[in-house]
Amino acid sequence: TTNDENQVLNQRAFSVYVELSGASSWFEPAILEKSDEEFEKFFKEEPRLEEFRVALEAARIQKGHVLSDREEALLSKANEVFSGPGKTFNFLNNADLKFGTIKNEQGEEVELTHGNYTTFLESTNAEVRKNAFETKYKPYIQFKNTFASTLGSEVKAHNFKALAHNYESARQAALSSNQVPEEVYDALVKVVNEKLPLLHRYIALQQKALGLDELHMYDMYVPITGEAPIKYNYEEASKATFEALKPLGEEYQDILKQAYDQRWIDVAENVGKRSGGYSSGGYATAPYILLNWHDDLSNFFTLVHELGHSAHSYFTRHTQPFQYGDYSIFLAEIASTTNENILTEKLLEEVEDDATRFAILNNFLDGFRGTVFRQTQFAEFEHAIHKADQEGQVLTSEFLNELYADLNEKYYGLKKEDNPQIQYEWARIPHFYYDYYVFQYSTGFSAASALAEKIVHGSQEDKDKYLDYLKAGNSDYPLNVIKKAGVDMEKEDYLNAAFAVFERRLDEFEALVEKLGLA
């Protein structure tokens, strides 16, 4: 993000994309103005159109939400303007913000970065955790009005585009593009809120095991075990992925081999490099992976997570024709988090000592908290700010702070007055610029929990159905694709099943806390 030449190339590529979108924007209005009889006549006159039927029918689902070709062309041209707030946030967050230095456990001055922040939060030294947390938030507090402006402008863009396309809300517009009913979103929020006592129980156990009189948000990520009994460097984790994901079969193993042999993965943290972990690429490229590696169990899980995305991309692109060679965002997080759940199953199956088992359970419970509970919290916040803007509320930093602090207190049960920095967390979350993306982490992890059980403990048919899902791409509607793999996401059952796994492992974790004398 600090390379001027690459910024120019990226901007030029995006400009071409916008131009192409504008030039082809006549197509959907032209398809939509045809009657059903005229539409079917095309297929009779040209049988080769059948291989495009799902894509064409998906376009017709948008009937009533697609404007004239001239209006669509104008909106496509405006996408470069609409993307401005997100780009500004990205440069500010990844290239321009400096967090300063803190002292590590050895008392050495170390520069705080996006990449090493989590490592400091996992420190067994409470002072290191506290300093890292407070130092990280200083620039977000300093530029709170700027971040409120970028986020507020992004939300306005989402609401404007939804209004322009005759949707009742930005959420309806975002979910309809994946043919996902809004009830799926509402069911997630409902079930997670019902299960919040499980999260409060886990947090209380964490405080007890850590021996803390008071628990703060900066204590959330420190392993209850203290120093983790298992760590992986990148080479060790790379080798271990093959064994961990063996239940997925030889075809999957071959893709893993290609990932390592052909160097799909960019591992090292670098100045200006985007934070986090991502899998990307196009139909004609390898599915490249970006990581910011640190030697711990968490990064091992991130590696198998991103390999899940990349394998999904590889299977889809090597099975489907170009028009179906991608997959819905709604399905994307299922492939990645299924890998995480399989890894947990395998590690628990093989572990022999209580301390290591304890660490693996701790990692799973933390992962569930961070993915299902935390991302649903984000989803509630995201929907609330879109509704607030739609109702005329100005999204000032003060309004955003208050809303976020209240939600955070509801989810974690920790008083907002005792954790003043957390009210600014909204300012540093890139996913709030992704237009109703975050809820899919929660639904995806929950579906993945059920699928991992089938893959590790089920039949060969279960595994074959899962691979069929990975290969399906956009050849069918998302809910149909995952239903064929064995999960009906229009019902609450898959969510309740995921929480049953969480509760079962929480029970085991509590028993180990007592057994190991940590309570």
Coordinates of C-alpha atoms in Angstrom, one line a residue:
T1 CA 0.0 0.0 0.0
T2 CA 3.0 2.3 0.2
N3 CA 4.2 1.6 -3.4
D4 CA 3.2 4.5 -5.6
E5 CA 3.7 2.6 -8.9
N6 CA 1.5 -0.2 -7.8
Q7 CA -1.1 2.2 -6.5
V8 CA -1.2 3.7 -10.0
L9 CA -1.5 0.3 -11.7
N10 CA -4.3 -0.7 -9.2
Q11 CA -6.2 2.5 -9.9
R12 CA -5.8 2.1 -13.7
A13 CA -7.1 -1.5 -13.5
F14 CA -10.1 -0.4 -11.4
S15 CA -10.8 2.4 -13.9
V16 CA -10.9 -0.1 -16.8
Y17 CA -13.2 -2.3 -14.7
V18 CA -15.5 0.6 -14.2
E19 CA -15.4 1.4 -17.9
L20 CA -16.2 -2.2 -18.8
S21 CA -19.1 -2.3 -16.3
G22 CA -20.5 0.9 -17.9
A23 CA -20.1 -0.4 -21.4
S24 CA -21.9 -3.7 -20.6
S25 CA -24.6 -2.2 -18.3
W26 CA -27.2 -2.3 -21.1
F27 CA -27.4 -6.1 -20.8
E28 CA -29.4 -6.7 -17.7
P29 CA -32.1 -4.1 -18.6
A30 CA -32.4 -5.7 -22.0
I31 CA -32.9 -9.2 -20.5
L32 CA -35.4 -8.0 -17.9
E33 CA -37.6 -6.2 -20.4
K34 CA -38.3 -9.5 -22.2
S35 CA -41.4 -11.5 -21.2
D36 CA -41.1 -15.0 -19.9
E37 CA -42.3 -16.3 -23.2
E38 CA -39.6 -14.3 -25.1
F39 CA -37.0 -15.4 -22.7
E40 CA -37.7 -19.1 -23.2
K41 CA -37.9 -18.6 -26.9
F42 CA -34.2 -17.7 -26.9
F43 CA -33.3 -21.1 -25.5
K44 CA -35.4 -22.9 -28.1
E45 CA -33.7 -21.0 -30.9
E46 CA -30.2 -21.4 -29.6
P47 CA -29.7 -24.6 -27.5
R48 CA -26.1 -23.6 -26.5
L49 CA -27.7 -20.9 -24.3
E50 CA -28.6 -23.6 -21.8
E51 CA -25.1 -23.5 -20.3
F52 CA -25.8 -19.9 -19.3
R53 CA -29.3 -20.5 -18.0
V54 CA -28.6 -20.1 -14.3
A55 CA -26.6 -16.9 -14.9
L56 CA -29.4 -15.5 -17.0
E57 CA -32.2 -16.5 -14.6
A58 CA -30.2 -15.0 -11.7
A59 CA -30.2 -11.7 -13.6
R60 CA -34.0 -11.9 -14.1
I61 CA -34.4 -12.4 -10.3
Q62 CA -33.4 -8.7 -10.1
K63 CA -36.5 -7.7 -12.0
G64 CA -37.8 -4.4 -10.6
H65 CA -34.4 -3.6 -9.3
V66 CA -32.5 -2.9 -12.5
L67 CA -32.8 0.5 -14.1
S68 CA -32.7 1.6 -17.7
D69 CA -29.4 1.0 -19.6
R70 CA -28.5 4.7 -19.4
E71 CA -29.2 4.9 -15.7
E72 CA -27.2 1.7 -15.0
A73 CA -24.3 3.0 -17.1
L74 CA -24.3 6.2 -15.0
L75 CA -24.3 4.2 -11.7
S76 CA -21.5 2.0 -13.0
K77 CA -19.4 5.0 -13.8
A78 CA -20.1 6.3 -10.3
N79 CA -18.7 3.2 -8.7
E80 CA -15.3 4.8 -8.7
V81 CA -16.7 7.7 -6.6
F82 CA -18.7 5.3 -4.3
S83 CA -15.5 3.3 -3.6
G84 CA -13.7 6.5 -2.3
P85 CA -14.5 6.1 1.4
G86 CA -13.2 2.5 1.5
K87 CA -10.1 3.4 -0.4
T88 CA -9.4 6.3 1.9
F89 CA -9.9 4.1 5.0
N90 CA -7.6 1.4 3.4
F91 CA -4.7 3.9 2.8
L92 CA -5.1 5.5 6.2
N93 CA -5.4 2.2 8.1
N94 CA -2.7 0.2 6.2
A95 CA -0.2 2.8 4.9
D96 CA -0.4 6.1 6.9
L97 CA -1.3 5.2 10.5
K98 CA 1.7 4.7 12.9
F99 CA 1.0 3.2 16.3
G100 CA 4.4 4.0 17.9
T101 CA 6.3 1.6 20.1
I102 CA 5.7 -0.4 23.2
K103 CA 7.9 -2.5 25.5
N104 CA 7.7 -6.2 25.0
E105 CA 8.0 -8.9 27.7
Q106 CA 11.8 -8.5 27.7
G107 CA 11.5 -4.7 28.2
E108 CA 12.7 -3.9 24.7
E109 CA 11.1 -1.1 22.6
V110 CA 9.2 -2.7 19.7
E111 CA 7.2 -1.0 17.0
L112 CA 3.5 -1.9 17.2
T113 CA 2.0 -3.0 13.9
H114 CA -1.2 -4.6 12.7
G115 CA 0.7 -7.8 12.3
N116 CA 2.2 -8.2 15.8
Y117 CA -0.7 -6.6 17.7
T118 CA -2.5 -9.9 18.3
T119 CA 0.8 -11.5 19.6
F120 CA 1.0 -8.8 22.2
L121 CA -2.6 -9.3 23.3
E122 CA -1.7 -13.0 23.8
S123 CA 1.1 -12.1 26.1
T124 CA 1.0 -13.5 29.7
N125 CA 2.2 -10.1 30.9
A126 CA -0.9 -8.0 31.7
E127 CA 1.0 -4.7 31.4
V128 CA 2.2 -5.7 27.8
R129 CA -1.4 -6.5 26.9
K130 CA -2.7 -3.2 28.3
N131 CA -0.1 -1.1 26.7
A132 CA -0.5 -2.7 23.3
F133 CA -4.3 -2.2 23.5
E134 CA -4.2 1.4 24.6
T135 CA -1.4 2.3 22.1
K136 CA -3.2 0.6 19.2
Y137 CA -6.3 2.8 19.8
K138 CA -4.5 6.2 20.1
P139 CA -4.5 7.0 16.4
Y140 CA -8.1 5.9 16.0
I141 CA -9.1 8.2 18.8
Q142 CA -7.1 11.0 17.3
F143 CA -8.7 10.6 13.9
K144 CA -12.2 9.6 15.2
N145 CA -14.0 12.2 13.1
T146 CA -12.1 11.2 9.9
F147 CA -13.0 7.6 10.4
A148 CA -16.6 8.5 11.2
S149 CA -16.7 10.5 7.9
T150 CA -15.3 7.6 5.8
L151 CA -17.6 5.0 7.4
G152 CA -20.6 7.4 7.3
S153 CA -20.0 8.1 3.6
E154 CA -19.6 4.3 2.8
V155 CA -23.0 3.7 4.5
K156 CA -24.6 6.5 2.5
A157 CA -23.3 5.0 -0.7
H158 CA -24.8 1.6 0.2
N159 CA -28.1 3.1 1.1
F160 CA -28.1 5.3 -2.0
K161 CA -27.4 2.4 -4.4
A162 CA -30.2 0.3 -2.7
L163 CA -32.6 3.2 -3.0
A164 CA -31.7 3.8 -6.7
H165 CA -32.4 0.1 -7.4
N166 CA -35.8 0.1 -5.6
Y167 CA -34.8 -1.9 -2.6
E168 CA -36.3 -1.3 0.8
S169 CA -32.9 -1.3 2.5
A170 CA -29.1 -1.8 1.8
R171 CA -29.3 -5.2 3.6
Q172 CA -32.1 -6.4 1.2
A173 CA -30.0 -5.2 -1.8
A174 CA -26.8 -6.9 -0.5
L175 CA -28.4 -10.2 0.3
S176 CA -30.5 -10.4 -2.8
S177 CA -27.4 -10.4 -4.9
N178 CA -26.7 -13.9 -3.4
Q179 CA -30.3 -14.9 -3.4
V180 CA -30.2 -15.1 0.4
P181 CA -33.4 -14.2 2.3
E182 CA -33.1 -11.6 5.0
E183 CA -34.6 -14.2 7.4
V184 CA -31.3 -16.0 7.3
Y185 CA -29.7 -12.8 8.8
D186 CA -32.4 -12.3 11.4
A187 CA -32.3 -16.0 12.4
L188 CA -28.5 -15.7 13.1
V189 CA -28.9 -12.6 15.3
K190 CA -31.8 -14.2 17.1
V191 CA -30.1 -17.5 17.9
V192 CA -26.8 -15.8 18.9
N193 CA -28.6 -13.5 21.3
E194 CA -30.3 -16.4 22.8
K195 CA -26.9 -18.2 23.3
L196 CA -25.1 -15.2 24.8
P197 CA -25.2 -16.8 28.3
L198 CA -22.8 -19.4 26.9
L199 CA -20.4 -16.6 25.9
H200 CA -20.7 -15.0 29.3
R201 CA -20.0 -18.4 30.9
Y202 CA -16.8 -18.8 28.9
I203 CA -15.6 -15.3 29.7
A204 CA -16.3 -15.8 33.4
L205 CA -14.3 -19.0 33.2
Q206 CA -11.5 -17.2 31.5
Q207 CA -11.3 -14.6 34.2
K208 CA -11.3 -17.3 36.9
A209 CA -8.6 -19.3 35.3
L210 CA -6.4 -16.3 34.7
G211 CA -6.8 -15.3 38.3
L212 CA -7.9 -11.7 37.5
D213 CA -9.9 -9.6 39.9
E214 CA -11.1 -7.6 36.8
L215 CA -11.3 -8.7 33.2
H216 CA -10.8 -6.1 30.5
M217 CA -11.1 -6.3 26.7
Y218 CA -7.4 -6.5 26.4
D219 CA -7.4 -9.8 28.4
M220 CA -9.7 -11.5 25.9
Y221 CA -7.0 -13.1 23.7
V222 CA -4.5 -14.3 26.2
P223 CA -4.5 -18.2 26.3
I224 CA -5.8 -19.4 29.7
T225 CA -3.0 -21.9 29.6
G226 CA -0.4 -19.0 29.8
E227 CA 2.4 -19.9 27.5
A228 CA 0.9 -22.0 24.7
P229 CA 2.2 -25.6 24.9
I230 CA 2.2 -25.9 21.1
K231 CA 3.6 -23.5 18.6
Y232 CA 4.2 -23.9 14.9
N233 CA 6.6 -22.1 12.6
Y234 CA 5.6 -21.8 9.0
E235 CA 7.5 -24.8 7.8
E236 CA 6.0 -27.0 10.6
A237 CA 2.5 -25.8 9.9
S238 CA 2.9 -26.3 6.1
K239 CA 3.8 -30.0 6.7
A240 CA 1.0 -30.4 9.3
T241 CA -1.7 -29.2 6.9
F242 CA -1.4 -32.3 4.8
E243 CA -2.0 -34.6 7.8
A244 CA -4.7 -32.4 9.3
L245 CA -6.7 -32.2 6.0
K246 CA -6.3 -35.8 5.0
P247 CA -10.0 -36.6 5.6
L248 CA -10.8 -34.5 2.5
G249 CA -9.1 -37.0 0.2
E250 CA -6.3 -37.3 -2.4
E251 CA -7.8 -34.7 -4.8
Y252 CA -7.7 -32.1 -2.1
Q253 CA -4.2 -33.2 -1.1
D254 CA -3.0 -32.6 -4.6
I255 CA -4.2 -28.9 -4.4
L256 CA -2.3 -28.4 -1.2
K257 CA 0.8 -29.8 -2.8
Q258 CA 0.5 -27.3 -5.7
A259 CA 0.0 -24.4 -3.2
Y260 CA 3.3 -25.1 -1.6
D261 CA 5.3 -26.3 -4.7
Q262 CA 4.1 -23.4 -6.8
R263 CA 4.5 -20.8 -4.1
W264 CA 1.0 -19.5 -4.0
I265 CA 1.5 -18.2 -0.4
D266 CA 3.1 -14.8 0.5
V267 CA 4.1 -15.3 4.2
A268 CA 6.2 -12.6 5.7
E269 CA 4.9 -9.4 7.3
N270 CA 6.2 -6.3 5.4
V271 CA 6.0 -2.5 5.7
G272 CA 2.9 -1.3 3.9
K273 CA 1.6 -4.8 3.4
R274 CA -2.1 -5.2 3.9
S275 CA -2.9 -6.6 7.4
G276 CA -4.6 -9.9 8.0
G277 CA -4.9 -13.0 5.8
Y278 CA -6.5 -13.2 2.3
S279 CA -7.0 -15.6 -0.6
S280 CA -7.4 -13.9 -4.0
G281 CA -6.7 -14.4 -7.7
G282 CA -8.8 -14.7 -10.8
Y283 CA -10.3 -17.4 -13.1
A284 CA -7.0 -17.7 -15.1
T285 CA -4.6 -17.4 -12.1
A286 CA -3.5 -19.4 -9.1
P287 CA -5.5 -18.6 -6.0
Y288 CA -2.8 -16.6 -4.2
I289 CA -2.7 -16.3 -0.5
L290 CA -1.5 -13.3 1.6
L291 CA -0.4 -14.0 5.2
N292 CA 1.4 -12.0 8.0
W293 CA 3.0 -15.0 9.7
H294 CA 3.8 -15.3 13.4
D295 CA 4.8 -18.6 15.1
D296 CA 1.7 -19.7 17.0
L297 CA -1.3 -22.0 16.8
S298 CA -3.6 -19.2 15.7
N299 CA -1.6 -18.6 12.5
F300 CA -1.7 -22.3 11.8
F301 CA -5.5 -22.0 11.8
T302 CA -5.3 -18.9 9.6
L303 CA -3.2 -20.9 7.1
V304 CA -5.7 -23.8 6.8
H305 CA -8.5 -21.2 6.7
E306 CA -7.0 -19.4 3.7
L307 CA -6.1 -22.8 2.0
G308 CA -9.8 -23.6 2.3
H309 CA -10.6 -20.5 0.3
S310 CA -7.9 -21.3 -2.3
A311 CA -9.0 -24.9 -2.7
H312 CA -12.6 -23.7 -3.1
S313 CA -11.4 -21.3 -5.8
Y314 CA -9.2 -24.0 -7.5
F315 CA -12.0 -26.6 -7.6
T316 CA -14.5 -24.1 -8.9
R317 CA -12.3 -22.7 -11.6
H318 CA -11.1 -26.1 -12.8
T319 CA -14.7 -27.5 -12.9
Q320 CA -17.0 -24.7 -14.0
P321 CA -17.0 -22.7 -17.2
F322 CA -16.1 -19.0 -16.9
Q323 CA -19.7 -17.8 -16.3
Y324 CA -19.9 -20.0 -13.2
G325 CA -16.2 -19.9 -12.2
D326 CA -16.7 -17.9 -9.1
Y327 CA -18.8 -18.5 -6.0
S328 CA -21.2 -16.5 -3.8
I329 CA -19.7 -14.6 -0.9
F330 CA -22.3 -16.3 1.2
L331 CA -20.7 -19.7 0.6
A332 CA -17.1 -18.5 0.7
E333 CA -16.5 -18.6 4.4
I334 CA -17.9 -22.2 4.7
A335 CA -15.0 -23.7 2.8
S336 CA -12.4 -21.9 4.9
T337 CA -14.0 -22.5 8.3
T338 CA -14.7 -26.2 7.6
N339 CA -11.0 -26.6 7.3
E340 CA -10.6 -24.9 10.7
N341 CA -13.2 -27.3 12.2
I342 CA -11.5 -30.3 10.6
L343 CA -8.2 -29.2 12.1
T344 CA -9.7 -28.9 15.5
E345 CA -11.3 -32.4 15.2
K346 CA -7.9 -33.9 14.1
L347 CA -5.9 -32.2 16.8
L348 CA -8.3 -33.3 19.6
E349 CA -8.3 -36.8 18.2
E350 CA -4.5 -37.1 18.3
V351 CA -3.6 -35.2 21.4
E352 CA -2.4 -37.2 24.4
D353 CA -1.7 -34.8 27.3
D354 CA -4.2 -32.6 29.1
A355 CA -2.2 -29.4 28.7
T356 CA -2.2 -29.6 24.9
R357 CA -5.8 -30.7 24.8
F358 CA -6.7 -27.7 27.0
A359 CA -4.8 -25.4 24.6
I360 CA -6.7 -26.8 21.5
L361 CA -10.1 -26.5 23.2
N362 CA -9.1 -22.9 24.3
N363 CA -8.3 -22.1 20.6
F364 CA -11.6 -23.6 19.4
L365 CA -13.7 -21.7 21.9
D366 CA -11.8 -18.5 21.2
G367 CA -12.3 -19.1 17.4
F368 CA -16.0 -19.7 17.9
R369 CA -16.2 -16.5 20.0
G370 CA -14.3 -14.5 17.5
T371 CA -16.2 -15.8 14.5
V372 CA -19.7 -16.6 15.5
F373 CA -20.3 -14.3 18.4
R374 CA -18.0 -11.4 17.4
Q375 CA -19.0 -11.3 13.7
T376 CA -22.7 -11.3 14.7
Q377 CA -22.0 -8.4 17.0
F378 CA -20.4 -6.7 14.0
A379 CA -23.5 -7.6 11.9
E380 CA -25.8 -6.1 14.5
F381 CA -23.7 -2.9 14.5
E382 CA -23.5 -2.8 10.7
H383 CA -27.3 -3.1 10.2
A384 CA -28.0 -0.6 13.0
I385 CA -25.8 2.1 11.3
H386 CA -27.4 1.5 7.9
K387 CA -30.9 1.8 9.4
A388 CA -29.9 4.9 11.4
D389 CA -28.6 6.6 8.2
Q390 CA -31.7 5.6 6.4
E391 CA -33.8 7.3 9.1
G392 CA -31.8 10.5 8.9
Q393 CA -29.4 10.0 11.8
V394 CA -26.0 11.6 11.3
L395 CA -23.2 9.0 11.9
T396 CA -21.0 11.1 14.1
S397 CA -18.1 9.5 16.1
E398 CA -20.1 10.1 19.3
F399 CA -23.2 8.3 17.9
L400 CA -21.0 5.4 16.6
N401 CA -19.1 5.2 19.9
E402 CA -22.2 5.0 22.0
L403 CA -23.9 2.3 19.8
Y404 CA -20.7 0.2 19.6
A405 CA -20.0 0.4 23.4
D406 CA -23.6 -0.7 24.2
L407 CA -23.4 -3.6 21.9
N408 CA -20.0 -4.7 23.2
E409 CA -21.3 -4.6 26.8
K410 CA -24.3 -6.8 25.8
Y411 CA -22.1 -9.4 24.1
Y412 CA -19.2 -9.6 26.6
G413 CA -20.8 -8.5 29.8
L414 CA -17.9 -6.1 30.5
K415 CA -18.9 -2.6 31.6
K416 CA -18.2 0.0 28.9
E417 CA -16.9 2.5 31.6
D418 CA -14.1 0.1 32.4
N419 CA -13.1 -0.4 28.8
P420 CA -13.2 3.1 27.3
Q421 CA -11.0 2.3 24.2
I422 CA -13.3 -0.4 22.9
Q423 CA -16.0 2.1 21.9
Y424 CA -13.6 3.1 19.0
E425 CA -13.2 -0.4 17.6
W426 CA -15.7 0.3 14.8
A427 CA -13.0 2.8 13.4
R428 CA -10.5 0.0 12.7
I429 CA -12.7 -2.8 11.2
P430 CA -12.2 -2.9 7.4
H431 CA -15.2 -5.3 7.0
F432 CA -17.7 -2.5 7.7
Y433 CA -16.8 -1.2 4.2
Y434 CA -17.7 -4.6 2.6
D435 CA -21.5 -4.1 2.4
Y436 CA -23.1 -6.7 4.7
Y437 CA -20.2 -9.2 4.5
V438 CA -19.5 -10.0 8.2
F439 CA -22.7 -12.0 9.0
Q440 CA -21.4 -14.6 6.5
Y441 CA -18.5 -15.5 8.8
S442 CA -21.0 -16.5 11.5
T443 CA -23.3 -18.4 9.2
G444 CA -20.4 -20.0 7.4
F445 CA -18.6 -21.1 10.6
S446 CA -21.9 -22.6 11.9
A447 CA -22.5 -24.5 8.7
A448 CA -18.9 -25.6 8.7
S449 CA -19.2 -27.1 12.2
A450 CA -21.9 -29.5 10.8
L451 CA -19.9 -30.3 7.7
A452 CA -16.7 -31.0 9.6
E453 CA -18.5 -33.6 11.7
K454 CA -19.7 -35.3 8.5
I455 CA -16.3 -35.2 6.9
V456 CA -14.3 -36.5 9.8
H457 CA -16.9 -39.0 11.2
G458 CA -19.3 -39.5 8.3
S459 CA -19.3 -41.6 5.2
Q460 CA -17.5 -41.3 1.8
E461 CA -20.8 -40.0 0.4
D462 CA -20.6 -37.1 2.9
K463 CA -17.1 -36.3 1.7
D464 CA -18.1 -36.5 -2.0
K465 CA -21.1 -34.2 -1.4
Y466 CA -18.7 -31.7 0.2
L467 CA -16.3 -31.8 -2.7
D468 CA -19.3 -31.3 -5.1
Y469 CA -20.1 -28.1 -3.1
L470 CA -16.5 -26.9 -3.6
K471 CA -16.8 -27.5 -7.3
A472 CA -20.3 -26.0 -7.8
G473 CA -19.3 -22.4 -8.1
N474 CA -22.3 -20.3 -9.3
S475 CA -23.8 -23.1 -11.3
D476 CA -26.8 -23.1 -8.8
Y477 CA -28.2 -20.8 -6.2
P478 CA -26.1 -20.6 -3.0
L479 CA -28.7 -22.1 -0.6
N480 CA -29.3 -25.0 -3.1
V481 CA -25.5 -25.6 -3.3
I482 CA -25.0 -25.9 0.4
K483 CA -28.3 -27.9 0.9
K484 CA -27.0 -30.6 -1.4
A485 CA -23.9 -30.8 0.8
G486 CA -26.1 -31.5 3.8
V487 CA -26.9 -28.2 5.5
D488 CA -30.2 -26.4 5.2
M489 CA -29.4 -22.7 6.0
E490 CA -33.0 -21.6 5.8
K491 CA -33.7 -23.3 9.1
E492 CA -32.2 -22.6 12.6
D493 CA -31.1 -26.2 13.1
Y494 CA -27.6 -25.7 11.8
L495 CA -27.0 -22.8 14.2
N496 CA -28.3 -24.8 17.2
A497 CA -26.1 -27.7 16.2
A498 CA -23.0 -25.5 16.1
F499 CA -23.8 -24.1 19.5
A500 CA -24.3 -27.7 20.8
V501 CA -20.7 -28.4 19.7
F502 CA -19.6 -25.1 21.5
E503 CA -21.4 -26.1 24.7
R504 CA -20.0 -29.6 24.6
R505 CA -16.5 -28.4 24.3
L506 CA -17.1 -25.7 26.9
D507 CA -18.2 -28.4 29.3
E508 CA -15.0 -30.4 28.6
F509 CA -12.9 -27.2 29.0
E510 CA -14.5 -26.4 32.4
A511 CA -13.7 -29.9 33.6
L512 CA -10.0 -29.5 32.5
V513 CA -9.8 -26.1 34.3
E514 CA -10.7 -28.0 37.5
K515 CA -8.5 -31.0 36.8
L516 CA -5.5 -28.8 36.0
G517 CA -6.1 -26.7 39.1
L518 CA -6.5 -23.5 37.2
A519 CA -9.7 -22.4 38.9

